[in-house]
CSV table of C-alpha atoms in Angstrom, one decimal:
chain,number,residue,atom,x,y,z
A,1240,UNK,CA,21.9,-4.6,-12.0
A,1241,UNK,CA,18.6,-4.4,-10.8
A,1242,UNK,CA,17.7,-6.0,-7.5
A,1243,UNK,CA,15.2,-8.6,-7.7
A,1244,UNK,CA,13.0,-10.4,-5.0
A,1245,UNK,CA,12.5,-13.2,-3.3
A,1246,UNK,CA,8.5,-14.7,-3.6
A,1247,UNK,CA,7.7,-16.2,0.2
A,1248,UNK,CA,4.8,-17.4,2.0
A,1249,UNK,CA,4.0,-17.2,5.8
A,1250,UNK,CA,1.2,-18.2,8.1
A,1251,UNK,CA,0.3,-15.4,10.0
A,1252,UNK,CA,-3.1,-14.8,11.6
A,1253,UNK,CA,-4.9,-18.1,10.6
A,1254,UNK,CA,-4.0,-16.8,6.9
A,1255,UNK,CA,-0.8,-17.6,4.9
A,1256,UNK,CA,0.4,-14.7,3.3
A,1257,UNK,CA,2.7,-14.4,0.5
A,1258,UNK,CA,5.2,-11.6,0.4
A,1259,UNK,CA,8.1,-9.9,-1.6
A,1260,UNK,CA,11.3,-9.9,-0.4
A,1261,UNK,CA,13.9,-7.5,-1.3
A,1262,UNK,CA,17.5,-6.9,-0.4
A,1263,UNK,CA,20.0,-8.2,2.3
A,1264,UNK,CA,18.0,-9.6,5.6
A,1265,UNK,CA,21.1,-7.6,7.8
A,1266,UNK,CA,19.7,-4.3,6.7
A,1267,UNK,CA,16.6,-2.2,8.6
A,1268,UNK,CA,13.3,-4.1,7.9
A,1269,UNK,CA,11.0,-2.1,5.6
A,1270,UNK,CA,7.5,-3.3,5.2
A,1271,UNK,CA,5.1,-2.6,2.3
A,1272,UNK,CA,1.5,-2.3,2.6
A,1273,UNK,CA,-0.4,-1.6,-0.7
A,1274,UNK,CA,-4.3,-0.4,-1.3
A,1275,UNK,CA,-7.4,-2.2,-2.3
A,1276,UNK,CA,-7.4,-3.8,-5.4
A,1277,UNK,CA,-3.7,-4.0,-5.6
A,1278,UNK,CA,-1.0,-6.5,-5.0
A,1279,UNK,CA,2.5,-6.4,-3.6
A,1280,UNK,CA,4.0,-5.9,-6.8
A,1281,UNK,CA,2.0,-2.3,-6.6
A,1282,UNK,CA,5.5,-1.3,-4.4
A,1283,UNK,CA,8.1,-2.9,-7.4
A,1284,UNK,CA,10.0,0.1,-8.3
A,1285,UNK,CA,10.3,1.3,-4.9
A,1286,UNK,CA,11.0,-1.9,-3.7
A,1287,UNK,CA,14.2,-2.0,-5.8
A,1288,UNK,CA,15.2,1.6,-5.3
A,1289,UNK,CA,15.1,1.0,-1.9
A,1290,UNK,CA,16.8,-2.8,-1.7
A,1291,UNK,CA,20.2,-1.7,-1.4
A,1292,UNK,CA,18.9,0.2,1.8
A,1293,UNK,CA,16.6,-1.6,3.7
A,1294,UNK,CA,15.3,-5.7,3.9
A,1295,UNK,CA,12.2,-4.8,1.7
A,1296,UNK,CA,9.3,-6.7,2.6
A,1297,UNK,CA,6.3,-5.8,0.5
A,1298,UNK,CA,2.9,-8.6,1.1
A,1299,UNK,CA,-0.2,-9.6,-0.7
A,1300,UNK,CA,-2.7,-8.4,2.3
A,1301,UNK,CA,-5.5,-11.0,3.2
A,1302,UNK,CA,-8.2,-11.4,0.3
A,1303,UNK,CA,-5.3,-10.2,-2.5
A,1304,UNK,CA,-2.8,-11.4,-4.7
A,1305,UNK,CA,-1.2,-14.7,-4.1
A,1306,UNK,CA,-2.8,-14.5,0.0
A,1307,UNK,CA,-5.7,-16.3,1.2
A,1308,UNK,CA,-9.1,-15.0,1.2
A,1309,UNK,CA,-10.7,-14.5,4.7
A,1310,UNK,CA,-13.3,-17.2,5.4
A,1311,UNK,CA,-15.4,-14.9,7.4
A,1312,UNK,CA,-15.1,-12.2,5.0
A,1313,UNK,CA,-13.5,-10.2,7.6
A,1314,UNK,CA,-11.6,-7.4,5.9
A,1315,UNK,CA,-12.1,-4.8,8.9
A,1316,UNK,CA,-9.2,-1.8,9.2
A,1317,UNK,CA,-8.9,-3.7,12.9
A,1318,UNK,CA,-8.5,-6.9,11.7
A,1319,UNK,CA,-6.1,-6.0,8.8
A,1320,UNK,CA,-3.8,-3.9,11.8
A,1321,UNK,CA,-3.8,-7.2,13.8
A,1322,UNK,CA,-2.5,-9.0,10.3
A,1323,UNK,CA,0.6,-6.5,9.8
A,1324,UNK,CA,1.5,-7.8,13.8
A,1325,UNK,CA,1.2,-11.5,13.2
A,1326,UNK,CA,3.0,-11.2,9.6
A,1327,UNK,CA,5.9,-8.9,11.6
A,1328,UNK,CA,5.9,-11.0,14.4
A,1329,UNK,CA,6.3,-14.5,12.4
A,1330,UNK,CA,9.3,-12.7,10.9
A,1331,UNK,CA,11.2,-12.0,14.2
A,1332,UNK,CA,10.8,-8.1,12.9
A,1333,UNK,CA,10.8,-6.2,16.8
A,1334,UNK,CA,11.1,-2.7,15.1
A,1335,UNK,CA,11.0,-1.7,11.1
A,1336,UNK,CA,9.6,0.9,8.7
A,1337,UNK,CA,6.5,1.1,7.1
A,1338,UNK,CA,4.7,2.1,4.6
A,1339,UNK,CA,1.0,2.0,3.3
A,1340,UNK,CA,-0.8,3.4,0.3
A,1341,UNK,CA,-4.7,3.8,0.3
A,1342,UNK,CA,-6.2,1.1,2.1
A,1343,UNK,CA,-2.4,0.0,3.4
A,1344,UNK,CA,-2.2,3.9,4.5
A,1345,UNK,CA,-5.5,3.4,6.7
A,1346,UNK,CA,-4.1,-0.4,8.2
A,1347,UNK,CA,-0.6,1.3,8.9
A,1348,UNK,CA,-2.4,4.3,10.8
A,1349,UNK,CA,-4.3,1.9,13.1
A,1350,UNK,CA,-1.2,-0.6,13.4
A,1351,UNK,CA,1.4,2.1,14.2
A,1352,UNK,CA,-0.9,3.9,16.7
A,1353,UNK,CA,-1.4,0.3,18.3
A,1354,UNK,CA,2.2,-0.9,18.2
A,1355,UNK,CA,4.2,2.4,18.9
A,1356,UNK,CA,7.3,0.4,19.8
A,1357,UNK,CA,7.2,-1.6,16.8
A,1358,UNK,CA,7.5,0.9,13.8
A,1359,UNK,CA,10.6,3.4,13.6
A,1360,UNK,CA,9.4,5.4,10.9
A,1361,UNK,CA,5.9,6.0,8.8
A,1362,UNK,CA,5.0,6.6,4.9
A,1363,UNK,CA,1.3,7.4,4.1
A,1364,UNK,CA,0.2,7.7,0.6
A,1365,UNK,CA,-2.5,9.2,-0.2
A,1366,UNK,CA,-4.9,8.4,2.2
A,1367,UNK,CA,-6.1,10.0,6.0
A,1368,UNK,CA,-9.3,10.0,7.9
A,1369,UNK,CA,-10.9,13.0,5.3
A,1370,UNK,CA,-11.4,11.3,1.7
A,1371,UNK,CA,-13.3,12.3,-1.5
A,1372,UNK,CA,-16.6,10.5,-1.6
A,1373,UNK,CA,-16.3,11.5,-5.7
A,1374,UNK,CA,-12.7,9.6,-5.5
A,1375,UNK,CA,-13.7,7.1,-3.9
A,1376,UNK,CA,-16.7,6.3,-6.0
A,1377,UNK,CA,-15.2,6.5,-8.9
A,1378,UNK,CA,-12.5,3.7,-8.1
A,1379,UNK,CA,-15.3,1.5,-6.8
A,1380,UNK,CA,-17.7,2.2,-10.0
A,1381,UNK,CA,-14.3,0.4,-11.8
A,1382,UNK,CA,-14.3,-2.5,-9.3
A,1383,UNK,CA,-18.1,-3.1,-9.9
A,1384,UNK,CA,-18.2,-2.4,-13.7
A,1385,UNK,CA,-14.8,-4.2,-14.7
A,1386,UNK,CA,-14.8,-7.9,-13.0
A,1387,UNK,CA,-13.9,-10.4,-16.2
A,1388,UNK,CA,-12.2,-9.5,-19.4
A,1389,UNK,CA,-11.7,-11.8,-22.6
A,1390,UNK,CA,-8.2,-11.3,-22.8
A,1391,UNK,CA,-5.3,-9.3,-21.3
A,1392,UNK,CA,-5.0,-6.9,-24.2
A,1393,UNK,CA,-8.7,-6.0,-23.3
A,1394,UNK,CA,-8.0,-5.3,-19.8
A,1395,UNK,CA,-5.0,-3.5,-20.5
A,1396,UNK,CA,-6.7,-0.8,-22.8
A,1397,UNK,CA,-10.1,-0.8,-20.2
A,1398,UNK,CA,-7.2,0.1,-17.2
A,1399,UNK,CA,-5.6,2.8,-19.6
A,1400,UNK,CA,-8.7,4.6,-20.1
A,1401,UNK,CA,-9.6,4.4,-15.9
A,1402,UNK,CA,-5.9,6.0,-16.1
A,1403,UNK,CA,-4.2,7.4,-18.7
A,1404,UNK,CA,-1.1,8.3,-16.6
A,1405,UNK,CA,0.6,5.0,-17.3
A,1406,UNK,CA,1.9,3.9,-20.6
A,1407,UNK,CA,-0.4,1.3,-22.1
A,1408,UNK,CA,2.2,-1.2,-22.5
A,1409,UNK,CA,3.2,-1.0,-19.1
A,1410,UNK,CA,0.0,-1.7,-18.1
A,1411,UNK,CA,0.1,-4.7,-20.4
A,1412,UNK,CA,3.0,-5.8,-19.2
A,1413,UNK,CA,3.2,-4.9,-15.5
A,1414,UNK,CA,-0.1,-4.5,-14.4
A,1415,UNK,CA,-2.4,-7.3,-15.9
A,1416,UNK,CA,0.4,-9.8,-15.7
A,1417,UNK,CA,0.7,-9.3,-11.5
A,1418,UNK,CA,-2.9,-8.1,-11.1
A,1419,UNK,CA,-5.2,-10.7,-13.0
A,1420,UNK,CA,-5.5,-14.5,-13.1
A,1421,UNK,CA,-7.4,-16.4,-15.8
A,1422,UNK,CA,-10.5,-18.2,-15.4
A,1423,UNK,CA,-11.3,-21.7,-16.1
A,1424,UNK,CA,-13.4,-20.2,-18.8
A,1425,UNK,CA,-10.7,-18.5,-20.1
A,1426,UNK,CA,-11.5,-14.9,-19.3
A,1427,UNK,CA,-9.4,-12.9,-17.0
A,1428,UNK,CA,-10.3,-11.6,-13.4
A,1429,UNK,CA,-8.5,-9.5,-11.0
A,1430,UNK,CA,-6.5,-11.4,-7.8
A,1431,UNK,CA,-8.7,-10.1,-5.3
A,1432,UNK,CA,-11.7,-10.9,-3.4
A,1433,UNK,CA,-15.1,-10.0,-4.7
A,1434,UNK,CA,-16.0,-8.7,-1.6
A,1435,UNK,CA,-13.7,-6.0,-2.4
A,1436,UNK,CA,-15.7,-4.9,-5.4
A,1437,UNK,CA,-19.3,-6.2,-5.0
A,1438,UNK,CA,-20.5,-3.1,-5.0
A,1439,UNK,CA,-22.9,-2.7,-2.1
A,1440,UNK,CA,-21.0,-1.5,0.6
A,1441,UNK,CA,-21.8,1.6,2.0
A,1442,UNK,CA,-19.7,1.8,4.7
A,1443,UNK,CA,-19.7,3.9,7.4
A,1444,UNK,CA,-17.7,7.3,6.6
A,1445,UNK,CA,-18.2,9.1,9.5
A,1446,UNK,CA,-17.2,6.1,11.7
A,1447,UNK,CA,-13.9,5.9,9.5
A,1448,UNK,CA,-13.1,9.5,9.9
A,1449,UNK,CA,-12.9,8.8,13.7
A,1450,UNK,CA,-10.8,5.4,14.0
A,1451,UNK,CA,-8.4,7.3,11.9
A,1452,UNK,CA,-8.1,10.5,13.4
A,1453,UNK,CA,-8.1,8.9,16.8
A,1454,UNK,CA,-5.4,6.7,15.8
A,1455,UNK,CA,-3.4,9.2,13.7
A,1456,UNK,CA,-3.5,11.6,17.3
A,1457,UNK,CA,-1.7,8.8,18.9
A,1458,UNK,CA,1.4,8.1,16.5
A,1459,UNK,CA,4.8,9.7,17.4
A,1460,UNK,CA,7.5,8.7,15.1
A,1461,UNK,CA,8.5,10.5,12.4
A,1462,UNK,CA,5.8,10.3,9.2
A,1463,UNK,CA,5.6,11.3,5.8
A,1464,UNK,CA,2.7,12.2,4.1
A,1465,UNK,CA,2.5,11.7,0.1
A,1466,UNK,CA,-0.3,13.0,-2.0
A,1467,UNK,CA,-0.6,12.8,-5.6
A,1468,UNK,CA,-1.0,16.1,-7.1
A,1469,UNK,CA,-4.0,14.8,-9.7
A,1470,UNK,CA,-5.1,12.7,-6.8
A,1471,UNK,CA,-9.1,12.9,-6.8
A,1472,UNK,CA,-9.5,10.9,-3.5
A,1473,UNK,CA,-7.0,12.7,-1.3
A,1474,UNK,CA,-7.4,16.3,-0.7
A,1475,UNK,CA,-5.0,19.4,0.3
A,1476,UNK,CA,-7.3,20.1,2.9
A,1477,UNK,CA,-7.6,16.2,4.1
A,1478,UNK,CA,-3.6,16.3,4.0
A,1479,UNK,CA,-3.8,19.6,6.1
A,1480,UNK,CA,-6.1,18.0,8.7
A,1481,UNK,CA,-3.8,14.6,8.9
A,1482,UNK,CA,-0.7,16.2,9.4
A,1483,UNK,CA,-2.0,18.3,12.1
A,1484,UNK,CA,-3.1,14.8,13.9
A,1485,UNK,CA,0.5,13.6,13.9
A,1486,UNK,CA,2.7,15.8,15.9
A,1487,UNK,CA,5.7,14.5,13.8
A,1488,UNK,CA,4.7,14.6,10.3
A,1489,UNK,CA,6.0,16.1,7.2
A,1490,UNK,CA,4.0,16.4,3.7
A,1491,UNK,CA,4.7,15.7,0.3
A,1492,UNK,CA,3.0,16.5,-2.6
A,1493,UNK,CA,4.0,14.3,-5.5
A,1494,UNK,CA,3.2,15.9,-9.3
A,1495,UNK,CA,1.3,13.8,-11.9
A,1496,UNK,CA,-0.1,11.7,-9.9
A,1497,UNK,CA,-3.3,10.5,-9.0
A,1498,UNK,CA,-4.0,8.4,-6.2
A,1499,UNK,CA,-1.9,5.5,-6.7
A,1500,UNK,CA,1.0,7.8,-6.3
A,1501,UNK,CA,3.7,5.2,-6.7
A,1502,UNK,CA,2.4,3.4,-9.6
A,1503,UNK,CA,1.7,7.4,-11.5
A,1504,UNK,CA,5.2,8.9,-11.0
A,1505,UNK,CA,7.0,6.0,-9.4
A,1506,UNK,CA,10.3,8.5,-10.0
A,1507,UNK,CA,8.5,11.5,-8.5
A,1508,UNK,CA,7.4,8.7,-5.7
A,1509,UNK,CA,10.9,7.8,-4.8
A,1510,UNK,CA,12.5,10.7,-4.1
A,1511,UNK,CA,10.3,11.8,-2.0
A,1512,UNK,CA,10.6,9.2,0.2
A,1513,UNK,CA,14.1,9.2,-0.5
A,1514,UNK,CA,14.6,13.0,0.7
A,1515,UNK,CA,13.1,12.1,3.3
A,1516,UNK,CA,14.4,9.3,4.8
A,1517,UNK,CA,18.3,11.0,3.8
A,1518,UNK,CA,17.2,13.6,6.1
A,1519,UNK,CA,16.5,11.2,8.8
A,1520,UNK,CA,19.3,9.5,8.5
A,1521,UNK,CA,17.8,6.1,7.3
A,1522,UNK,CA,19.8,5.3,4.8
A,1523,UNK,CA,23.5,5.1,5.7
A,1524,UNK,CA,25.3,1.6,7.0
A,1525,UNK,CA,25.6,2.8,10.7
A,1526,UNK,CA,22.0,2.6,10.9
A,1527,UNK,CA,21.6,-0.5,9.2
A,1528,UNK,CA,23.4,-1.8,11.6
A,1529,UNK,CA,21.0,-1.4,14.6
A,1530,UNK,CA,18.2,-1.9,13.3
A,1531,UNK,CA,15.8,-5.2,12.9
């Protein structure tokens, strides 16, 4: 039978967040940080594959899903880090895994080289301080250009032409239904804050590049790299230049795949992180049992 979770909510932060919870509380915490745009329910299939192993904790970050916007707008890598310590922290979780896709990969960076005592092993996906300004643009020209739809079969086929690597009925049925809330007008919108796709910020790159390298020189547990093979926002050379940051870091590249790796090839996904946690030695009882 397939494992299923457990919706929560906790204040953390001056936010309540809402979270996914997966598997048996005695087992090694694993928490779940997913990219912009996205909601917890990005990390579903892993989640499950993974339940029987760790106390999966995948959560809405602030300003998506079913978690509360930030007043001040504040959606800053610095301020996201502080939320994965205060969410962690309000769970009585001293030490656990994690994981973090796109935006999640660039908040677990900064948290893990904040908290080194707190995080026993690292998964990035996808994401390091050297991104695609193409890539990038092209997910954010969707954002901007794709805010309302009139129903969810409309949304379904616009997200299957953005990308054609998932089925369109899974997008149907998995992605709009976990991803978009309707309107009192009746039109459809995605479960995120606007902010996230107004359109007109230009960030600074260069200033990014830094805080992530910087942080990325300071992390020391073991860390896996993921790249999507088709990804067009994550480079082999960006890859090359993150895992040389992180003294203990190992790469995996992921075939077809784009750069929501997980959602593309959620198979090809899995076992990478699976070979790589077996290697570790992450997934067997003994360590399950001194962990938390």
């Amino acid at each position: 039978m397939t494992p299923q979770p457990t919706d929560r909510f906790v204040h953390a932060n001056g936010l309540k967040f809402h979270y996914l919870a997966w598997g048996s509380a005695d087992r090694p915490p694993l928490v779940l940080l997913h990219g912009v745009g996205q909601t917890c329910h990005t990390w579903d299939f892993f989640s499950a594959a993974m339940a029987p192993h760790f106390h999966v904790m995948a959560f809405d970050q602030r300003g998506h899903g079913d978690s509360d916007w930030a007043p001040e707008r504040d959606y800053s890598r610095n301020t996201m880090a502080n939320d994965v310590a205060a969410f962690t922290a309000a769970l009585g979780l001293n030490r656990f895994f994690l994981a973090g896709m796109s935006m999640g990969g660039m908040n677990s960076l900064v948290f893990t080289a904040g908290h080194p005592q707190s995080v026993e092993a690292l998964v990035v996906v996808d994401i390091g301080p050297r991104i695609e300004k193409e890539g990038v643009r092209h997910i954010r020209d969707f954002m901007f250009n794709n805010r309302e739809f009139n129903d969810l079969d409309e949304a379904a086929a616009v997200i299957h032409r953005f990308n054609p690597r998932r089925p369109l009925e899974a997008i149907r049925k998995f992605t709009c239904v976990y991803n978009l809330k309707q309107l009192p007008s009746g039109k459809w919108t995605w479960k995120y804050d606007t902010y996230f796709s107004d359109g007109h910020r230009p960030g600074d790159v260069q200033a990014m590049h830094d805080q992530l390298a910087a942080a990325a020189q300071r992390i020391r547990c073991p860390t896996l790299l993921v790249k999507g093979a088709e990804s067009d926002v994550f480079s082999l050379d960006g890859a090359r230049e993150l895992q040389q940051l992180i003294p203990d870091s190992e790469f995996s590249l992921v075939a077809k795949a784009g750069h929501s790796v997980m959602g593309d090839n959620p198979a090809g996904f899995e076992a990478a992180v699976r070979g790589f946690y077996g290697k570790k030695g992450y997934l067997g009882d003994d360590r399950a049992k001194n962990s938390g």
